[in-house]
PDB file of C-alpha atoms in Angstrom:
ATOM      1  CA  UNK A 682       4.793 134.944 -38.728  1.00 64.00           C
ATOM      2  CA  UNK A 683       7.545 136.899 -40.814  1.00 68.00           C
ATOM      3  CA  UNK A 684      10.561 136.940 -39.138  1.00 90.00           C
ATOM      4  CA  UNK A 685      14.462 137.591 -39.534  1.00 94.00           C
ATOM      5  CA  UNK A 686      17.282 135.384 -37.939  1.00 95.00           C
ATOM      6  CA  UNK A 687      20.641 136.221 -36.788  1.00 95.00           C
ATOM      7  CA  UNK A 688      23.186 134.749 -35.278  1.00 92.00           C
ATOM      8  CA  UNK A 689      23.249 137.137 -31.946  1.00 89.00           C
ATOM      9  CA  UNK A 690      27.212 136.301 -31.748  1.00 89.00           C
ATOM     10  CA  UNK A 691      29.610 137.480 -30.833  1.00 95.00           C
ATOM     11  CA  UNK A 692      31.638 137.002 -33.966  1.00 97.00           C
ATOM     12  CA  UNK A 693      34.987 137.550 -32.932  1.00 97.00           C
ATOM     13  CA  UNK A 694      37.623 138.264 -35.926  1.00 98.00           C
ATOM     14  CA  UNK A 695      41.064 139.910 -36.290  1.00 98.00           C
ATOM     15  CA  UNK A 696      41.691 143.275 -37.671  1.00 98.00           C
ATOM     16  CA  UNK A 697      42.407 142.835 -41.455  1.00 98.00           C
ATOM     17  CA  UNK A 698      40.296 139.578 -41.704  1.00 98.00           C
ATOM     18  CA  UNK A 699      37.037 139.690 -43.908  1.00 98.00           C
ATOM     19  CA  UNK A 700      34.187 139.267 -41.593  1.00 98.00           C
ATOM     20  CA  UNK A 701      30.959 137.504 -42.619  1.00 98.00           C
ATOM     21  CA  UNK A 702      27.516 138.118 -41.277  1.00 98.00           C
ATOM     22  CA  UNK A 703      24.534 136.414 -42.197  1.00 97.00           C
ATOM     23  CA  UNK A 704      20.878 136.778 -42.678  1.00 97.00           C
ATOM     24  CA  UNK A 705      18.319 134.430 -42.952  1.00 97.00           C
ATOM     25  CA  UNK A 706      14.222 135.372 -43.834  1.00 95.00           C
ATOM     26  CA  UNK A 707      10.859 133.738 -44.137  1.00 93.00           C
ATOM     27  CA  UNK A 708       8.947 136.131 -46.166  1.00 89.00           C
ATOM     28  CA  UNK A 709       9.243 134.745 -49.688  1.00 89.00           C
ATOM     29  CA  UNK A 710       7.449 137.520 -50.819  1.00 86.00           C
ATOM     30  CA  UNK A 711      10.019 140.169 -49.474  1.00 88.00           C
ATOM     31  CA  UNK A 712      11.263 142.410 -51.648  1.00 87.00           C
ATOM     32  CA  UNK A 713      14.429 144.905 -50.506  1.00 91.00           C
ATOM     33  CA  UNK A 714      16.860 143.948 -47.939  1.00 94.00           C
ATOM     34  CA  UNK A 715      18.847 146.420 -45.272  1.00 96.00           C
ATOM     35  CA  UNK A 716      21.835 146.071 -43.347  1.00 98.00           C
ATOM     36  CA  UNK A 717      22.317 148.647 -40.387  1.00 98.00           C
ATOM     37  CA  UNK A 718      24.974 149.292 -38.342  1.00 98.00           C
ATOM     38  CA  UNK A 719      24.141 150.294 -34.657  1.00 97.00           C
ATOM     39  CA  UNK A 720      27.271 151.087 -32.204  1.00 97.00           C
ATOM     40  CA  UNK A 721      26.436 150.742 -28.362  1.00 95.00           C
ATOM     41  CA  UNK A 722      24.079 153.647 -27.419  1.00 94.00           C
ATOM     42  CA  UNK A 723      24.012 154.568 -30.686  1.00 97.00           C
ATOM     43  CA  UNK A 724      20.654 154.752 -33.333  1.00 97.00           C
ATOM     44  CA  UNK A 725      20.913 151.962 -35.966  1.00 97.00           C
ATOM     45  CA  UNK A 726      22.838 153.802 -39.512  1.00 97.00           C
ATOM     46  CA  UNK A 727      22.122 152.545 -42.967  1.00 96.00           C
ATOM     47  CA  UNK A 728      24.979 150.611 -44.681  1.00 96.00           C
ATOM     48  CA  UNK A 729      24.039 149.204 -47.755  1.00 95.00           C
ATOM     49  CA  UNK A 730      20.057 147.604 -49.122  1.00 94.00           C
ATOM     50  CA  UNK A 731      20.132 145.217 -51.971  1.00 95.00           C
ATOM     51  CA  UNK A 732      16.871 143.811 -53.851  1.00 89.00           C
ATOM     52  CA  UNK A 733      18.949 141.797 -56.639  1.00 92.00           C
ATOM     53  CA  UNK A 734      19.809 138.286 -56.474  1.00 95.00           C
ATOM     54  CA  UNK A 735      23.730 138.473 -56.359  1.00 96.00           C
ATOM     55  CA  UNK A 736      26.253 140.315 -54.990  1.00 96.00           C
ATOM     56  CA  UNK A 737      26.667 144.628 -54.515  1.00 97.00           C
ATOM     57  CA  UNK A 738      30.111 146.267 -53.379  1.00 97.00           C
ATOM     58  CA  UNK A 739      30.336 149.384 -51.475  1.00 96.00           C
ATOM     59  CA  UNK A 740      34.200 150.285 -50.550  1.00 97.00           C
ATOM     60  CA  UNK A 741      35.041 147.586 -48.122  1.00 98.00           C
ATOM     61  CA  UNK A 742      31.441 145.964 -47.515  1.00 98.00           C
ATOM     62  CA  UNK A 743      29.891 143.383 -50.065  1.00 98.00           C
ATOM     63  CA  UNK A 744      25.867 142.439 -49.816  1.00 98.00           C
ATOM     64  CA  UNK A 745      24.664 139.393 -51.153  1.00 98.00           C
ATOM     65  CA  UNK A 746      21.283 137.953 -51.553  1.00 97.00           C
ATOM     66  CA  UNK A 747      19.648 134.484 -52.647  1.00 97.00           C
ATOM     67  CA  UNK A 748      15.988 134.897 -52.799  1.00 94.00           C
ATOM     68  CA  UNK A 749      15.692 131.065 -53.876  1.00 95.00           C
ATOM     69  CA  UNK A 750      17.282 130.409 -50.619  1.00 96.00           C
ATOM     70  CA  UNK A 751      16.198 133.495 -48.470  1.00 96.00           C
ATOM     71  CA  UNK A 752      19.831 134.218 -47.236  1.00 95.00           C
ATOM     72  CA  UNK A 753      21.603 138.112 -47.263  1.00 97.00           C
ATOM     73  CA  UNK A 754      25.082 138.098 -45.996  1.00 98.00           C
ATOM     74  CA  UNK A 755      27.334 141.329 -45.224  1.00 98.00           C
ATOM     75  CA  UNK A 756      30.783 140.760 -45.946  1.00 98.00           C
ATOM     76  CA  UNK A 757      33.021 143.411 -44.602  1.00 98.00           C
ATOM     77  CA  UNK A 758      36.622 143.501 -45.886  1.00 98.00           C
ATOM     78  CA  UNK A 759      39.373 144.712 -44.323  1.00 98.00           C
ATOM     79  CA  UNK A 760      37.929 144.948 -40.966  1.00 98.00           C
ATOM     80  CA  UNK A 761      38.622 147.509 -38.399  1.00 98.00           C
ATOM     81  CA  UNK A 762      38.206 148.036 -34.927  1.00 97.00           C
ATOM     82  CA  UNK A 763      36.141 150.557 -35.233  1.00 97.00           C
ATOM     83  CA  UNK A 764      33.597 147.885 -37.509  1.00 98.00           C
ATOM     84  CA  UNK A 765      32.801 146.752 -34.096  1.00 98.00           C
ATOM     85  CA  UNK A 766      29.317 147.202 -33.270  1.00 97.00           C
ATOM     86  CA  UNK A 767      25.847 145.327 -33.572  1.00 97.00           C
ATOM     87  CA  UNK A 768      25.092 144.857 -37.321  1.00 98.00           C
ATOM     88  CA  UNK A 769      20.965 144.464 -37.844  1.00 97.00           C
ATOM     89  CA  UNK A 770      19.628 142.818 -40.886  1.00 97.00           C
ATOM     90  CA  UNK A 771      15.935 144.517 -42.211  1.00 95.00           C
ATOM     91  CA  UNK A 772      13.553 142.938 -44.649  1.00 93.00           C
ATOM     92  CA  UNK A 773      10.497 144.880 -46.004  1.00 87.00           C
ATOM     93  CA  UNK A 774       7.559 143.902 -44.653  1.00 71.00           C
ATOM     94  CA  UNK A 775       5.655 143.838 -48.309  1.00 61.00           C
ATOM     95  CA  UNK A 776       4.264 147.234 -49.704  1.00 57.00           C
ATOM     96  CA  UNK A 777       7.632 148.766 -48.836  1.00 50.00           C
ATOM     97  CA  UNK A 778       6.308 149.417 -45.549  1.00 75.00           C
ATOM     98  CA  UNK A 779       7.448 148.750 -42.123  1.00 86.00           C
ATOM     99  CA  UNK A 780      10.602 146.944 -41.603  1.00 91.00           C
ATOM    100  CA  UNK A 781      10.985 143.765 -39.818  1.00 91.00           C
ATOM    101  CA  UNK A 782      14.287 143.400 -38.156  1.00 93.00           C
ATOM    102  CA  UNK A 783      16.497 140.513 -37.081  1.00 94.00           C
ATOM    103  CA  UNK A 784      17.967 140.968 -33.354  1.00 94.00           C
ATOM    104  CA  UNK A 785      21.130 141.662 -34.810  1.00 96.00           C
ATOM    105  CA  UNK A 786      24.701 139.798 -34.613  1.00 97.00           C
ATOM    106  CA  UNK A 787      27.078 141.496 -32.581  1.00 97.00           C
ATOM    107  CA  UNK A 788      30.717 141.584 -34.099  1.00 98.00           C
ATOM    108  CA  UNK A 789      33.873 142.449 -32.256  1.00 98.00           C
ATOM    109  CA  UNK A 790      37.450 143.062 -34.383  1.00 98.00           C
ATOM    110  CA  UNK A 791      40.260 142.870 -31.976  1.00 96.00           C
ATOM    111  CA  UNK A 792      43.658 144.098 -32.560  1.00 92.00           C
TER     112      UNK A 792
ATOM    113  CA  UNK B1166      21.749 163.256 -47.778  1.00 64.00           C
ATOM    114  CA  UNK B1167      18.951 161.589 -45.988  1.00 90.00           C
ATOM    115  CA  UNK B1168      19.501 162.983 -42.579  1.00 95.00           C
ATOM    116  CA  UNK B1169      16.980 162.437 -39.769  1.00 97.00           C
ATOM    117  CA  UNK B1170      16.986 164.658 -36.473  1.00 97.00           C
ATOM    118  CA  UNK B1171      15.681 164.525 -33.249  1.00 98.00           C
ATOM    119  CA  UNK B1172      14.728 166.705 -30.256  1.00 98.00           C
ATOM    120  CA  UNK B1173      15.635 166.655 -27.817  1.00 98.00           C
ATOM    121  CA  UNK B1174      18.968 164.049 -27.614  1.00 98.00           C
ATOM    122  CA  UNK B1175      17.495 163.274 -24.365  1.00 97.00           C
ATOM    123  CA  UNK B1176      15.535 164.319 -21.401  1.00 98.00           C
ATOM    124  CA  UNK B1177      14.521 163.480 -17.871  1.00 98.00           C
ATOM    125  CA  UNK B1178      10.652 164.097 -16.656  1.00 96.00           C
ATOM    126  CA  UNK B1179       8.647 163.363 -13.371  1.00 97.00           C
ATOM    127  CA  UNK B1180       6.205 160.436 -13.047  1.00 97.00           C
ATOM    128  CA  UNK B1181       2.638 161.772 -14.465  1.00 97.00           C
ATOM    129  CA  UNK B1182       3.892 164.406 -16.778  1.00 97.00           C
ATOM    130  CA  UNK B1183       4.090 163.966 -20.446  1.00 98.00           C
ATOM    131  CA  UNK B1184       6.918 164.211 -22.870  1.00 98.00           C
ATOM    132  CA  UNK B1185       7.141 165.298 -26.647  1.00 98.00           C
ATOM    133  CA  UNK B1186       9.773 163.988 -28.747  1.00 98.00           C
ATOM    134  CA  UNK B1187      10.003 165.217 -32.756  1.00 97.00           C
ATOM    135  CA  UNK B1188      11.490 163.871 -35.504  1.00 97.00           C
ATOM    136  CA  UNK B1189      12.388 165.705 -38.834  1.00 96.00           C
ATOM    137  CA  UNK B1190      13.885 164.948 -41.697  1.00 95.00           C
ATOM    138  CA  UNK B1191      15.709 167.272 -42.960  1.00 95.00           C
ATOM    139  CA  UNK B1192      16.732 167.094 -46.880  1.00 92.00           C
ATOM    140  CA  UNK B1193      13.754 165.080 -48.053  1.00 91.00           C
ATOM    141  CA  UNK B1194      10.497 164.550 -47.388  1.00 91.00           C
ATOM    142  CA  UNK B1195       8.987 161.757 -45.612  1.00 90.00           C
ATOM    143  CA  UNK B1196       5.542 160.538 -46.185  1.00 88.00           C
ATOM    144  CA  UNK B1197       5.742 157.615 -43.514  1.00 93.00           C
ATOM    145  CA  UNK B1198       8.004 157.672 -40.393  1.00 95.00           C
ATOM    146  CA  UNK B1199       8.541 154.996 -37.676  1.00 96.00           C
ATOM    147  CA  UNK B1200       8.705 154.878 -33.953  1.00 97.00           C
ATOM    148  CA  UNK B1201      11.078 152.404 -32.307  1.00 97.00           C
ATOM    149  CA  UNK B1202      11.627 151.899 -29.002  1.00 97.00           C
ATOM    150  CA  UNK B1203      14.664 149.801 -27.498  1.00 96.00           C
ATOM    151  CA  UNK B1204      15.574 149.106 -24.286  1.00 94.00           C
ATOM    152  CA  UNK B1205      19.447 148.130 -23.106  1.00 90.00           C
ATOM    153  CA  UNK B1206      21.051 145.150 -24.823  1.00 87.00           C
ATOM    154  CA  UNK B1207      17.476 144.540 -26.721  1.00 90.00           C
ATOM    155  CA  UNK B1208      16.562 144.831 -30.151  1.00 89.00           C
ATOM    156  CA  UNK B1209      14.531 147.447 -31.792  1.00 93.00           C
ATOM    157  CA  UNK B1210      11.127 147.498 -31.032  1.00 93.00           C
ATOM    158  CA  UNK B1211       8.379 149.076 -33.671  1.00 94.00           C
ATOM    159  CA  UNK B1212       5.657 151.143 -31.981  1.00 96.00           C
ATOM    160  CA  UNK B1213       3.803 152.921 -34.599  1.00 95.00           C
ATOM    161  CA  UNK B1214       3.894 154.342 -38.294  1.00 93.00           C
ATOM    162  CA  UNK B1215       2.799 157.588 -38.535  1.00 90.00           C
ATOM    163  CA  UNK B1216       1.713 158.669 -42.182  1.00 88.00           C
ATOM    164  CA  UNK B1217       1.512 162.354 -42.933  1.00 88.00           C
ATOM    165  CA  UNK B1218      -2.231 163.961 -42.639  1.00 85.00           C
ATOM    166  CA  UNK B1219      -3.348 160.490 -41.281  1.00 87.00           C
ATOM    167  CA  UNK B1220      -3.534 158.330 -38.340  1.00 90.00           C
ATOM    168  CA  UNK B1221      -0.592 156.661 -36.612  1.00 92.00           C
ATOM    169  CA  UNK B1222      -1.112 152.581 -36.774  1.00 92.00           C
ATOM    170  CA  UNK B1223       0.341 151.367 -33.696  1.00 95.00           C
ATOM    171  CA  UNK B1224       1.754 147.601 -33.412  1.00 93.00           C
ATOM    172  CA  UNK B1225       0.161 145.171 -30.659  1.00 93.00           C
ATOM    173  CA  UNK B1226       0.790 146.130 -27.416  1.00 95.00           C
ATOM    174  CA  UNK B1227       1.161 149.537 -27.824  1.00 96.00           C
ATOM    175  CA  UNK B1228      -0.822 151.901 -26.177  1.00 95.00           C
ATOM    176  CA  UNK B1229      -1.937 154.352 -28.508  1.00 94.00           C
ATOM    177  CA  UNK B1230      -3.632 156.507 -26.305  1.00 95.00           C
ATOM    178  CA  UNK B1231      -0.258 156.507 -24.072  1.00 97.00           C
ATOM    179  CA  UNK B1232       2.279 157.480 -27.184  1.00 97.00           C
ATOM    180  CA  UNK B1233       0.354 160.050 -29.280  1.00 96.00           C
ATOM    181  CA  UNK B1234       1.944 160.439 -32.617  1.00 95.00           C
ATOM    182  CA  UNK B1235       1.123 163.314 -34.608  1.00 92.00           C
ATOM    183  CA  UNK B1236       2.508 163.713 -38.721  1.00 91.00           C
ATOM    184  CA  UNK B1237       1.477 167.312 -39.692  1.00 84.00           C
ATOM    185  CA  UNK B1238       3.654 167.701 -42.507  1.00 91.00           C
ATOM    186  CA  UNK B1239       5.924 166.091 -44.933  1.00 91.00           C
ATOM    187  CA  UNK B1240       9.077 166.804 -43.113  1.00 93.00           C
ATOM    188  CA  UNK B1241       8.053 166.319 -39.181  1.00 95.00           C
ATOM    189  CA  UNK B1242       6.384 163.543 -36.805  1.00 95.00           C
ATOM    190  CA  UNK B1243       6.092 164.012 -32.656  1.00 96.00           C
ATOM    191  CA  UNK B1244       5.867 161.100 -30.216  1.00 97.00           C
ATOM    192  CA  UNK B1245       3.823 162.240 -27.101  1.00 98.00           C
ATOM    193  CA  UNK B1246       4.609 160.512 -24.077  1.00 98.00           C
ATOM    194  CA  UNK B1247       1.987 160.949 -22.028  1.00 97.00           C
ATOM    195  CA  UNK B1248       1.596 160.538 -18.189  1.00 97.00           C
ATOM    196  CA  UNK B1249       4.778 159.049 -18.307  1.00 97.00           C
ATOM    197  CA  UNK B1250       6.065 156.387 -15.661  1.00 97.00           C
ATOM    198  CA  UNK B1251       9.608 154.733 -14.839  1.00 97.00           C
ATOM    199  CA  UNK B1252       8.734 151.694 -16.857  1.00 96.00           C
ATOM    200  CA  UNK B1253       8.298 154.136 -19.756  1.00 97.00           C
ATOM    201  CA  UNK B1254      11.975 155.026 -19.669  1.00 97.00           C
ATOM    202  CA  UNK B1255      13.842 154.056 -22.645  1.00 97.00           C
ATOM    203  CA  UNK B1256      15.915 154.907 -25.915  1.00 98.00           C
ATOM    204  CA  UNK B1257      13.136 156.090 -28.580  1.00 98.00           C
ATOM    205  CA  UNK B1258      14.466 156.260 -31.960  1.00 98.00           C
ATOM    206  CA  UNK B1259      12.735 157.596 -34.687  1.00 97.00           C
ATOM    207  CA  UNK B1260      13.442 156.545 -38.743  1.00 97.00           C
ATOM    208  CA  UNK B1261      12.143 158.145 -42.077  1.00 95.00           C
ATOM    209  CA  UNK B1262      11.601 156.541 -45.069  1.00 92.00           C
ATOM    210  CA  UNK B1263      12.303 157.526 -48.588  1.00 88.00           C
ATOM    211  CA  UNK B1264       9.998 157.463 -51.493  1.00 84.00           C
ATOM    212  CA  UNK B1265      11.359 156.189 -53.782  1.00 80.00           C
ATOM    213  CA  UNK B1266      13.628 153.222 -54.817  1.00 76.00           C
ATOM    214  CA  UNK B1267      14.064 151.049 -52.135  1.00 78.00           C
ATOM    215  CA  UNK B1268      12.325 152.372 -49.741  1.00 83.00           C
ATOM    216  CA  UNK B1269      14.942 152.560 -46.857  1.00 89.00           C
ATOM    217  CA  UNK B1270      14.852 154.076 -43.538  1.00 93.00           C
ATOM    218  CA  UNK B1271      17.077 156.836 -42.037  1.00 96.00           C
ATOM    219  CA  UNK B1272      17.110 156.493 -38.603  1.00 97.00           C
ATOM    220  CA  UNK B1273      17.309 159.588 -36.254  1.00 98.00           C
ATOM    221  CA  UNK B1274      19.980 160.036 -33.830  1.00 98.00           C
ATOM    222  CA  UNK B1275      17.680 158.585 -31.152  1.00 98.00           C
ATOM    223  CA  UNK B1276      16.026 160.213 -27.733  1.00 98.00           C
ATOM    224  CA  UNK B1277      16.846 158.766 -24.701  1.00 98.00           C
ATOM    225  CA  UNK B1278      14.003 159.104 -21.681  1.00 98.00           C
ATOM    226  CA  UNK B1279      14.328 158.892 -18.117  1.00 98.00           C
ATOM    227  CA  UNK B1280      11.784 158.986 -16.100  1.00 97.00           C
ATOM    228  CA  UNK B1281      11.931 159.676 -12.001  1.00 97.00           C
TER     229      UNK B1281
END
């Protein structure tokens, strides 16, 4: 069965610390990989996808993905208060079809 | 760009009637959309993919006679829920995918259902 594991959390980290969240995957054969954001009563919102081993930058958040070790991580820089939410990792299901999502690690950034 | 809506934001029905949700995405079009459901502190649950001018395929468990899906064109996809009960009450959230690149999903800004 394909799946996607988080660590459910809470990660707990300081405002201005770099915050790391990670992904693991059993699909071998997936292809594009999606974090999402989703805030407490809130629908999930697109942050960043990657489908390249290494690393991608966007402003303060940093994707990186090891296919040989089927691991994406979310590194968020910087982080804010208002970075805390639930952050959900998606892999494609093969045939860029339906999305199969990990339960999602919930961070809090305190003051 | 890549902005999904919904209608309505949420709604309450009686027990027995039904309930149509849409989904549209507005500044592309979307060949396959998704239908999640998620209940309070739970993850995302799929229900069905609904391809334009085709039939919705509808994960295990879900009753597809229960949550009619209809995608009549490129930009719009209703969830029907019919003879709706209390159990049935939930957040739906809706998600469009591109067609192109990656592939990602928008997500719409999500319906939330009582039922009484």
């Amino acid at each position: 069965q394909k799946e996607v594991e988080q660590n459910s959390g809470p990660l707990s980290v300081p405002e201005g610390a770099i915050a790391s969240l990670n992904c693991t995957y059993s699909d071998r054969g997936s292809q594009s990989f999606f974090w999402y954001r989703q805030y407490s009563g809130k629908s999930p919102e697109l942050i960043m996808f990657i489908y390249s081993n290494g690393d991608k930058e966007d402003g303060r958040f940093t994707a990186q993905l090891n296919k040989a070790s089927q691991y994406v991580s979310l590194l968020i820089r910087d982080s804010q208060p208002s970075d805390s939410a639930t952050y959900l990792c998606a892999v494609n299901s093969g045939g860029y079809n339906k999305l199969i999502f990990g339960a999602g690690t919930r961070l809090a950034v305190h003051p | 760009g890549a902005v999904v809506s919904q209608h309505p934001s949420w709604v309450i029905c009686k027990s027995g009637t039904s309930v149509k949700i849409e989904c549209r995405s507005l500044d592309f079009q979307a060949t396959t959309m998704f239908w999640y459901r998620q209940f309070p502190k739970q993850s995302l649950m799929l229900m069905a993919t609904s391809n334009e001018g085709s039939k919705a395929t509808y994960e295990q468990g879900v009753e597809k006679d229960k949550f009619l899906i209809n995608h009549a064109s490129l930009t719009l996809s209703t969830l029907t829920v019919t003879s709706a009960h209390p159990e049935d009450s939930s957040f739906y959230i809706c998600s469009a995918r591109v067609t192109s690149g990656a592939y990602e999903q928008y997500f719409g800004p999500g319906t939330r259902l009582t039922v009484t």
